[in-house]
Tab-separated table of C-alpha atoms and ligand atoms in Angstrom:
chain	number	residue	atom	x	y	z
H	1034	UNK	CA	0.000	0.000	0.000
H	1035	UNK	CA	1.086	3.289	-1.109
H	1036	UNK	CA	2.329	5.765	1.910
H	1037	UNK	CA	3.962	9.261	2.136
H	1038	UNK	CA	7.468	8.898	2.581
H	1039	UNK	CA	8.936	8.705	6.055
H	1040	UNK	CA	12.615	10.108	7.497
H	1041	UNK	CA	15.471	9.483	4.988
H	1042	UNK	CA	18.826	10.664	4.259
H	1043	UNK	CA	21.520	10.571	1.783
H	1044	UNK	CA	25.128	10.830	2.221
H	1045	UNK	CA	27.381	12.838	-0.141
H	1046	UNK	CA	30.891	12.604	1.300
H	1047	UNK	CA	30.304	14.351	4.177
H	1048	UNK	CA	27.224	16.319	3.237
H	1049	UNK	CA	23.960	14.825	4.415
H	1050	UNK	CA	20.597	15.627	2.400
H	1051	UNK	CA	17.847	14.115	4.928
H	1052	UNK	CA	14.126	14.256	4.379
H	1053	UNK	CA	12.171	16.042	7.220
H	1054	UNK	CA	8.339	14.404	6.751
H	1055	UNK	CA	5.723	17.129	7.975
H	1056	UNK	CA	2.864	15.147	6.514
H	1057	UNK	CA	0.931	13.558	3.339
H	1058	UNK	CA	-1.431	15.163	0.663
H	1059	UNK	CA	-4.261	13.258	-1.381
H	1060	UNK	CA	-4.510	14.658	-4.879
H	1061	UNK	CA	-7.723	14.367	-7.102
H	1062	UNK	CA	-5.071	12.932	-9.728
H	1063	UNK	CA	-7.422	13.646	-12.529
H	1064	UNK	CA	-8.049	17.020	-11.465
H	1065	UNK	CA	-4.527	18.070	-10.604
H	1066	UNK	CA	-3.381	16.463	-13.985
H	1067	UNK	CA	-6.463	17.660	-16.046
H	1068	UNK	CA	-5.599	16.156	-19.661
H	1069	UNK	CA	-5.280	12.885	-18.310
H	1070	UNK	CA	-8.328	10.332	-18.272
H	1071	UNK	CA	-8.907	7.631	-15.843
H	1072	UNK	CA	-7.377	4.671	-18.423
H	1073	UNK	CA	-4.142	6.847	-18.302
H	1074	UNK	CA	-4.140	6.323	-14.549
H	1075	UNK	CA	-4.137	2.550	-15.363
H	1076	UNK	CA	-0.523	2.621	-15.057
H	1077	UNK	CA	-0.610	4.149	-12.157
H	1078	UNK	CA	-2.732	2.132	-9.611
H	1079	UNK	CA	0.113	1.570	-7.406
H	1080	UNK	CA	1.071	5.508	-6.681
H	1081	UNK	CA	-3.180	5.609	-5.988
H	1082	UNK	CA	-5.044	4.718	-2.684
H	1083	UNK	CA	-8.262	2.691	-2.006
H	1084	UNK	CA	-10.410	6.096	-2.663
H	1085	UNK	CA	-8.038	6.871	-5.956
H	1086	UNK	CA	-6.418	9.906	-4.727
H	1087	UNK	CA	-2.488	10.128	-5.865
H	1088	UNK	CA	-0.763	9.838	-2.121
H	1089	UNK	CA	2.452	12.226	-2.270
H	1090	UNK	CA	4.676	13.792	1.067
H	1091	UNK	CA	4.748	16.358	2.753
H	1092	UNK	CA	7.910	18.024	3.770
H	1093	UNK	CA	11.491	19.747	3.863
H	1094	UNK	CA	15.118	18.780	3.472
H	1095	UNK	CA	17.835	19.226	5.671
H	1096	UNK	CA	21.279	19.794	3.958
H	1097	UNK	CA	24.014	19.325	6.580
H	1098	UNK	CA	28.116	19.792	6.003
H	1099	UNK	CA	30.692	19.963	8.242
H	1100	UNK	CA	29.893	23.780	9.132
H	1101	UNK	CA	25.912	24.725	8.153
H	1102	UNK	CA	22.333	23.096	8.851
H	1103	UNK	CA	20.616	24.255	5.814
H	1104	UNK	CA	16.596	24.042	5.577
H	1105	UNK	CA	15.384	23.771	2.120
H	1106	UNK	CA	11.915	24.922	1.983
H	1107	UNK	CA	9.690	24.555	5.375
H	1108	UNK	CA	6.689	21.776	5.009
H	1109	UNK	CA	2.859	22.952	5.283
H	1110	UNK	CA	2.523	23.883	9.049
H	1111	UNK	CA	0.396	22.279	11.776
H	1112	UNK	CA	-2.529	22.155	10.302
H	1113	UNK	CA	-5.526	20.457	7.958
H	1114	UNK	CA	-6.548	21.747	4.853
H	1115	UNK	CA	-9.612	19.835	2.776
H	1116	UNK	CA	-9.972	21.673	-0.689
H	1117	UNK	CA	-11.185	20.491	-3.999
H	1118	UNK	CA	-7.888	19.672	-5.861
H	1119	UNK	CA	-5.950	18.252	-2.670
H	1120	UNK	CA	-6.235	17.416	0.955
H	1121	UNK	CA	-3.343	18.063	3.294
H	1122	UNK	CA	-2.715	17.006	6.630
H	1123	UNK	CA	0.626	17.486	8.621
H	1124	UNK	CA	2.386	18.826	11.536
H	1125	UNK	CA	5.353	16.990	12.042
H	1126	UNK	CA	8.264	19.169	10.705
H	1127	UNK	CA	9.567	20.170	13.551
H	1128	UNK	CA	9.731	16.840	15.512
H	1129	UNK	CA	11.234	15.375	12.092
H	1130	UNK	CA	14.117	18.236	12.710
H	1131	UNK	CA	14.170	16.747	16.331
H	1132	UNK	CA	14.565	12.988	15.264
H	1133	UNK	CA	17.638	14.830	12.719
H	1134	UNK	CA	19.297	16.446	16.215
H	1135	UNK	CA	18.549	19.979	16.159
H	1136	UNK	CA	16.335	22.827	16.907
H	1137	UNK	CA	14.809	25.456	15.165
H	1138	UNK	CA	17.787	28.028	16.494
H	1139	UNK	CA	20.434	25.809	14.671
H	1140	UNK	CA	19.553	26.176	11.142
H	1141	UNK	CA	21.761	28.604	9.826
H	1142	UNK	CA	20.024	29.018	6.450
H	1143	UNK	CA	16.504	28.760	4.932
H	1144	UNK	CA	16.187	28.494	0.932
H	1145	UNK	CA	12.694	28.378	-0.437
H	1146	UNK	CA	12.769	26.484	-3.710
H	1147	UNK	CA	9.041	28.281	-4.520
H	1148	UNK	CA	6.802	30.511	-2.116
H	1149	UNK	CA	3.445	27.869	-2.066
H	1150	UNK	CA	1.854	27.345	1.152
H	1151	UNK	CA	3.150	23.794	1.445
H	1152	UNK	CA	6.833	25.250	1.212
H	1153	UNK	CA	6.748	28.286	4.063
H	1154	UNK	CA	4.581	26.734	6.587
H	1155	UNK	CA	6.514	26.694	9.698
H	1156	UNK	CA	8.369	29.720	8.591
H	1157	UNK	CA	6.676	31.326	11.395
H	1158	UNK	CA	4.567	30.580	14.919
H	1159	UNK	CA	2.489	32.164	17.275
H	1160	UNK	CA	3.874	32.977	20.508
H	1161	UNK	CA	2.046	34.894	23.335
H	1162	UNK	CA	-0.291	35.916	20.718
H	1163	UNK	CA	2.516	37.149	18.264
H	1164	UNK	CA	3.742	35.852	14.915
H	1165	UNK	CA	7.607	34.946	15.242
H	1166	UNK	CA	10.024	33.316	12.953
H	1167	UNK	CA	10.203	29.732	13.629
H	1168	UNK	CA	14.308	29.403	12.887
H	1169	UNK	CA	15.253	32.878	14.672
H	1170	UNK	CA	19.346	32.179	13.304
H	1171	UNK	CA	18.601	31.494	9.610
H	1172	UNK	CA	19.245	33.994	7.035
H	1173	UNK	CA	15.749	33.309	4.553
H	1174	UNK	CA	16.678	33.249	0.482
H	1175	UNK	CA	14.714	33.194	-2.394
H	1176	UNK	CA	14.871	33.687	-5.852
H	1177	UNK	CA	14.375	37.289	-6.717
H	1178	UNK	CA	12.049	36.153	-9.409
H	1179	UNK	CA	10.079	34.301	-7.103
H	1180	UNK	CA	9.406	37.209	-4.241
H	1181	UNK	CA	8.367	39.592	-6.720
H	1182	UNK	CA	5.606	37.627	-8.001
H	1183	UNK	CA	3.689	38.597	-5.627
H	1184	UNK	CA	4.197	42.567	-6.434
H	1185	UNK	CA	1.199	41.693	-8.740
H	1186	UNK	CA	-1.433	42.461	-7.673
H	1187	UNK	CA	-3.763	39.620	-9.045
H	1188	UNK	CA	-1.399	36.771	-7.547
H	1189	UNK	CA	-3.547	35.495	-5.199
H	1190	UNK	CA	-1.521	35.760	-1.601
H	1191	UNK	CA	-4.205	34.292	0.540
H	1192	UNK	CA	-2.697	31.298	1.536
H	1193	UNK	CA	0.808	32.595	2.365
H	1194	UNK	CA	0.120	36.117	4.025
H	1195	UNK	CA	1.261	35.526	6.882
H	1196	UNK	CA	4.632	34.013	5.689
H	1197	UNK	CA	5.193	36.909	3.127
H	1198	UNK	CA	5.135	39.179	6.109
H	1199	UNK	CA	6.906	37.725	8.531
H	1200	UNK	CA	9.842	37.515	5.889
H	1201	UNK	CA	9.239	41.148	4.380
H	1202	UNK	CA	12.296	42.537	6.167
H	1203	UNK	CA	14.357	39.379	6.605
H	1204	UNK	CA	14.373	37.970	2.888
H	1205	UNK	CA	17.495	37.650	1.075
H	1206	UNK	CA	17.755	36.926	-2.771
H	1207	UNK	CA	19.937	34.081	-4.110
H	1208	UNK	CA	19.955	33.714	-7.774
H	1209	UNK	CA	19.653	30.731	-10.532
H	1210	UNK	CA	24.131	30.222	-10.626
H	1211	UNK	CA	25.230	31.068	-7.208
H	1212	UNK	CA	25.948	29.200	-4.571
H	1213	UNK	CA	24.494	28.293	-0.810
H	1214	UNK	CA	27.774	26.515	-0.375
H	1215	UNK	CA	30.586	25.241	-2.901
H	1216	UNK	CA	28.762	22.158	-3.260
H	1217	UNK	CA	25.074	23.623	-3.840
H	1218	UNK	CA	24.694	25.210	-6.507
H	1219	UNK	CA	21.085	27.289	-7.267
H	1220	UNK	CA	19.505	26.420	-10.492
H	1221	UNK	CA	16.726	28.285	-12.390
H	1222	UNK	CA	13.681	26.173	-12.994
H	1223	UNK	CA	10.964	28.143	-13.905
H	1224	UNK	CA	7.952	26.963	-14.563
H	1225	UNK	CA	5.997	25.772	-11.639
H	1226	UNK	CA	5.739	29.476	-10.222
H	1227	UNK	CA	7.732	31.578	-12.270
H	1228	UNK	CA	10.697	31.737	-9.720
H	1229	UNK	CA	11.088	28.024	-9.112
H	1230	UNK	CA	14.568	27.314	-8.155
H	1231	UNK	CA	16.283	23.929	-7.673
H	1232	UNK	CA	19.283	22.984	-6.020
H	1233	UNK	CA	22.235	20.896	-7.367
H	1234	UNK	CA	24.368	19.398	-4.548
H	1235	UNK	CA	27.779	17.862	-6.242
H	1236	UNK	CA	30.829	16.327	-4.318
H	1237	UNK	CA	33.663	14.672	-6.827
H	1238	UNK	CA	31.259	12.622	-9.261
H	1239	UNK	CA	28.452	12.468	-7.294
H	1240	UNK	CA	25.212	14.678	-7.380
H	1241	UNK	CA	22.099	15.260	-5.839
H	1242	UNK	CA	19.546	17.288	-7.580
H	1243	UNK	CA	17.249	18.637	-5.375
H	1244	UNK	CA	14.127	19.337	-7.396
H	1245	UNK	CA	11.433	21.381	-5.467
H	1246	UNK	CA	8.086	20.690	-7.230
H	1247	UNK	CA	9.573	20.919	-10.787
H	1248	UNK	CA	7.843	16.823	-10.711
H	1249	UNK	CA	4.956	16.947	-8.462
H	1250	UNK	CA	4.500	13.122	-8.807
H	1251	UNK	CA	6.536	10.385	-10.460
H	1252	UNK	CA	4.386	10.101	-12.866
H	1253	UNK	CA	5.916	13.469	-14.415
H	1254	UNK	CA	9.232	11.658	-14.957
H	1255	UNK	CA	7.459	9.072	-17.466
H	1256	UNK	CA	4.967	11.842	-18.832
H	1257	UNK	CA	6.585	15.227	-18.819
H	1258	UNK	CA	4.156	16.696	-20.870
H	1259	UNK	CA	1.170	15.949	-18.626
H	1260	UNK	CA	0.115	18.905	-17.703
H	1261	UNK	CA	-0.005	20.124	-14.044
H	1262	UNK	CA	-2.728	22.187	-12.678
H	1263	UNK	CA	-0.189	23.725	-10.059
H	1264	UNK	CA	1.860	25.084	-12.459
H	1265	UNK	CA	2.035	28.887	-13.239
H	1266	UNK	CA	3.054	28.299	-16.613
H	1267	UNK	CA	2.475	24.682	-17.483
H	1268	UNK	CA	4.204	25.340	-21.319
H	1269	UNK	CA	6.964	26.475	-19.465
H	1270	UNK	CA	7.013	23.901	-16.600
H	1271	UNK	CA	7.193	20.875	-19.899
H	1272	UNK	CA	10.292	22.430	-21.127
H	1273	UNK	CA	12.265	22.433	-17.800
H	1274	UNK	CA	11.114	18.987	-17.027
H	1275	UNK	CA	12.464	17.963	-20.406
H	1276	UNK	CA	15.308	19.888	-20.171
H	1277	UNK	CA	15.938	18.141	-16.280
H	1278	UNK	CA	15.342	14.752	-16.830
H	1279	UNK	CA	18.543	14.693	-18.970
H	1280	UNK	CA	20.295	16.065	-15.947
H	1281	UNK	CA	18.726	13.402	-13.798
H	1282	UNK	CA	19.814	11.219	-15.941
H	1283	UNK	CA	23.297	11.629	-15.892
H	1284	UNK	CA	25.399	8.749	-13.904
H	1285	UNK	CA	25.321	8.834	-10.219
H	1286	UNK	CA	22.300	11.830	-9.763
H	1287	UNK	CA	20.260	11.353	-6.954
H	1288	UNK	CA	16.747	13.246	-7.703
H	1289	UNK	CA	14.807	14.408	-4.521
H	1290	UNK	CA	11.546	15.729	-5.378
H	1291	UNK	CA	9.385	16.838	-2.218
H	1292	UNK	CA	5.590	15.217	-3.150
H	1293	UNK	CA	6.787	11.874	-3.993
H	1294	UNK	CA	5.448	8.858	-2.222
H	1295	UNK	CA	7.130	5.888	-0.417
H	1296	UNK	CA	10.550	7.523	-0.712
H	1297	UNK	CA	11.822	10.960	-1.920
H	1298	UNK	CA	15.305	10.100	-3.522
H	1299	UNK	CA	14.881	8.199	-6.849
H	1300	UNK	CA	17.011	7.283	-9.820
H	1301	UNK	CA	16.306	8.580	-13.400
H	1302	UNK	CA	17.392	5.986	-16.122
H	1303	UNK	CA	16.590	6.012	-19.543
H	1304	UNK	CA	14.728	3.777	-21.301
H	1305	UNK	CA	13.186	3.332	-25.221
H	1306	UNK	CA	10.500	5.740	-24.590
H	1307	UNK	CA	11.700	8.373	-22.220
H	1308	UNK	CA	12.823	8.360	-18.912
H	1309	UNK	CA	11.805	6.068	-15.451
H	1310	UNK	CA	12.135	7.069	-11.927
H	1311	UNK	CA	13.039	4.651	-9.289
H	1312	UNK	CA	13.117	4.865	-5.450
H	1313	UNK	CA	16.828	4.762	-3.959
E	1920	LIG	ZN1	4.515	21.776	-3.281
């Protein structure tokens, strides 16, 4: 039976990628991947649960070397949320961080791959009645791109107000190129929201390619051009999948992608007609 994906890490010499579970979301798959029909989802009975929703995870990724405790992106919060396309349900971030050895005051660094609700949600909490950042220590980076989305005014902010203001003197902008450390590189990956960023971790030959929601579900490695109702631009979101999938694909890449079930860090290999992903 098909299950969000639990706590799991990755070693890189001596960088550590490890999978902080906050939760699991149900996706109306047909909904969420609207050109699709129910005898595409054939294939796909396994990923499915026994009321058809697509289970994926919920979620954020430690990056640890010698010196930094780096947060990528910061799960969906303590809370429930029942909507049309998706239900949500998680909490656990923080005791995931626990089970990893730290506290919220030791993460030096938070980088948001995208600014979705299911990315910032611990960024802050309420004490005595007032907002607070959750990791007091952390410098909090973004894509340029990505923060000034919201400067228009028909981007619907609803969901991550109280993020956005929490951060609106404390955000930092990282571009697609630079660097968090020497070993992770940002990478440009537009498509999902127009400042998507993703994160390539290298050390010698090996890589990690940590890919935000650029694939939302495995199913996106095998069908690329399915389109994806999350996605800002989904024309846009096709060509980066393309164009990433022949990174993933490159010997010894470790792809993380955050909604995946069962387990976050897959293999992409080729085969005759495109590409397969496969649980590390
Ligand atoms: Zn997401």
């Amino acid at each position: 039976m098909v299950s969000a994906a639990t706590y799991s890490s990755i070693a890189l010499g001596d960088i550590r990628i490890t999978f902080l579970p906050d939760g699991h979301i149900l996706f109306d798959p047909m909904a969420v991947f609207p050109t699709t029909t129910a005898t595409d989802w054939q294939h796909y009975q396994h990923l499915l649960d026994d009321n058809g929703r697509l289970v994926g995870s919920l979620g954020a990724y430690l990056i640890q070397t010698p010196e930094r405790r780096i947060l990528i992106d910061a799960g969906f919060g303590a809370r429930t949320f029942e909507g049309s396309l998706f239900k949500a349900y998680s909490g656990k971030l923080l005791s995931s961080l626990k089970l990893a050895g730290f506290d919220p005051a030791d993460i030096d660094t938070v980088f948001f791959t995208h600014l979705h609700s299911d990315h910032v949600g611990w960024i802050g909490r309420e004490i005595n009645g007032e907002q607070v950042l959750t990791f007091p220590n952390a410098r909090h980076l973004v894509r340029s791109a990505e923060w000034h989305r919201f400067d228009d005014p028909a981007v619907n902010k609803a969901m991550v107000a109280d993020a956005l203001n929490l951060l609106e003197h404390r955000i930092e902008f990282l571009e697609g190129g630079e660097h968090l450390t020497p070993e992770v590189k940002i990478l440009a990956t537009p498509g999902h929201t127009a400042g998507h960023a993703s994160l390539l971790v290298t050390v010698g030959k090996e890589r990690a390619i940590i890919l935000g929601d650029t694939f939302h579900s495995e199913v996106l490695v095998e069908h690329p051009e399915w389109t994806n109702a999350f996605d800002s631009d989904p024309e846009q979101a096709k060509d980066t999948r393309r164009q990433m999938l022949h990174e993933l694909a490159v010997p010894l890449t470790t792809g993380v992608a955050t909604h995946i079930s069962d387990f976050v860090f897959g293999q992409v290999t080729r085969v005759q007609d495109g590409f397969r992903w496969q649980s590390v």
